[in-house]
């Protein structure tokens, strides 16, 4: 069931569209992925030694 259209609607906010297109990102890249990889490798090497 459709809702009836209204005669006059509020105008769109012109500042919303550019704000929605911007994407937030990291300010500085982190090394989390590299740390996790090194941790896994260390754990594997310790497991093979014992």
Coordinates of N, CA and C in Angstrom, one line a residue:
X1 N 0.8 -1.2 0.0 CA 0.0 0.0 0.0 C 0.9 1.2 0.0
X2 N 0.6 2.1 -0.9 CA 1.4 3.3 -1.0 C 0.9 4.4 -0.1
X3 N 1.8 5.3 0.3 CA 1.4 6.4 1.1 C 1.1 7.5 0.1
X4 N 0.1 8.3 0.4 CA -0.2 9.4 -0.6 C 0.9 10.5 -0.6
X5 N 1.2 11.1 -1.7 CA 2.2 12.1 -1.8 C 1.7 13.4 -1.3
X6 N 2.6 14.1 -0.7 CA 2.2 15.4 -0.1 C 2.4 16.5 -1.1
X7 N 1.7 17.5 -1.1 CA 1.8 18.6 -2.1 C 3.2 19.3 -1.9
X8 N 3.5 19.7 -0.8 CA 4.8 20.4 -0.6 C 5.6 19.7 0.5
X9 N 6.9 19.4 0.1 CA 7.7 18.8 1.0 C 8.9 19.7 1.4
X10 N 9.6 19.4 2.4 CA 10.7 20.2 2.9 C 11.8 20.1 1.8
X11 N 12.5 21.2 1.6 CA 13.6 21.1 0.6 C 14.8 20.3 1.2
X12 N 15.5 19.7 0.3 CA 16.6 18.9 0.8 C 17.7 19.8 1.3
X13 N 18.4 19.3 2.3 CA 19.6 20.1 2.9 C 20.7 19.9 1.9
X14 N 21.3 21.0 1.3 CA 22.3 20.8 0.4 C 23.7 20.4 1.0
X15 N 23.8 20.5 2.3 CA 25.0 20.1 2.9 C 25.1 18.6 3.3
X16 N 24.0 17.9 3.2 CA 24.0 16.5 3.6 C 24.6 15.6 2.5
X17 N 24.4 15.8 1.3 CA 24.9 14.9 0.2 C 26.4 14.9 0.2
X18 N 27.1 16.1 0.2 CA 28.6 16.0 0.3 C 29.1 15.3 1.6
X19 N 28.4 15.5 2.7 CA 28.8 14.9 3.9 C 28.7 13.4 3.9
X20 N 27.6 12.9 3.2 CA 27.4 11.5 3.1 C 28.4 10.8 2.2
X21 N 29.0 11.6 1.2 CA 29.9 11.0 0.3 C 31.3 10.9 0.9
X22 N 31.6 11.7 1.9 CA 32.9 11.6 2.5 C 33.0 10.4 3.4
X23 N 34.1 9.8 3.3 CA 34.3 8.6 4.1 C 35.4 8.9 5.2
X24 N 35.2 8.4 6.4 CA 36.2 8.6 7.4 C 37.3 7.5 7.3
X25 N 38.5 7.9 7.6 CA 39.5 6.9 7.5 C 40.5 7.1 8.6
X26 N 41.5 6.2 8.6 CA 42.6 6.3 9.6 C 43.4 7.5 9.4
X27 N 43.7 8.2 10.5 CA 44.6 9.3 10.4 C 46.1 8.9 10.1
X28 N 46.4 7.8 10.7 CA 47.8 7.2 10.5 C 47.6 5.7 10.3
X29 N 48.3 5.1 9.4 CA 48.2 3.7 9.2 C 48.8 3.0 10.4
X30 N 48.1 1.9 10.8 CA 48.7 1.1 11.9 C 49.3 -0.2 11.4
X31 N 50.0 -0.9 12.2 CA 50.7 -2.1 11.8 C 50.0 -3.3 12.5
X32 N 48.7 -3.3 12.7 CA 48.0 -4.3 13.4 C 48.1 -5.7 12.6
X33 N 47.9 -5.6 11.3 CA 47.9 -6.7 10.5 C 49.3 -7.4 10.5
X34 N 50.4 -6.6 10.4 CA 51.7 -7.1 10.5 C 52.0 -7.7 11.8
X35 N 51.6 -7.1 12.9 CA 51.8 -7.7 14.2 C 51.1 -9.0 14.4
X36 N 49.9 -9.1 13.9 CA 49.2 -10.4 14.0 C 49.9 -11.5 13.2
X37 N 50.4 -11.1 12.0 CA 51.1 -12.1 11.2 C 52.3 -12.6 11.9
X38 N 53.1 -11.7 12.5 CA 54.3 -12.1 13.2 C 54.0 -12.9 14.4
X39 N 52.9 -12.6 15.1 CA 52.5 -13.4 16.2 C 52.2 -14.8 15.8
X40 N 51.4 -14.9 14.7 CA 51.1 -16.3 14.3 C 52.3 -17.1 13.9
X41 N 53.3 -16.4 13.2 CA 54.5 -17.1 12.8 C 55.3 -17.5 14.0
X42 N 55.4 -16.7 15.0 CA 56.1 -17.0 16.2 C 55.5 -18.2 16.9
X43 N 54.2 -18.2 17.0 CA 53.5 -19.3 17.6 C 53.7 -20.6 16.9
X44 N 53.6 -20.5 15.5 CA 53.9 -21.7 14.7 C 55.3 -22.3 14.9
X45 N 56.3 -21.4 14.9 CA 57.6 -21.8 15.0 C 57.9 -22.4 16.4
X46 N 57.2 -21.9 17.5 CA 57.4 -22.4 18.8 C 56.7 -23.8 18.9
X47 N 55.6 -24.0 18.2 CA 54.9 -25.3 18.2 C 55.7 -26.3 17.5
X48 N 56.4 -26.0 16.5 CA 57.2 -27.0 15.7 C 58.5 -27.4 16.5
X49 N 59.0 -26.5 17.3 CA 60.2 -26.8 18.1 C 59.9 -27.8 19.2
X50 N 58.7 -27.7 19.8 CA 58.4 -28.6 21.0 C 57.9 -29.9 20.6

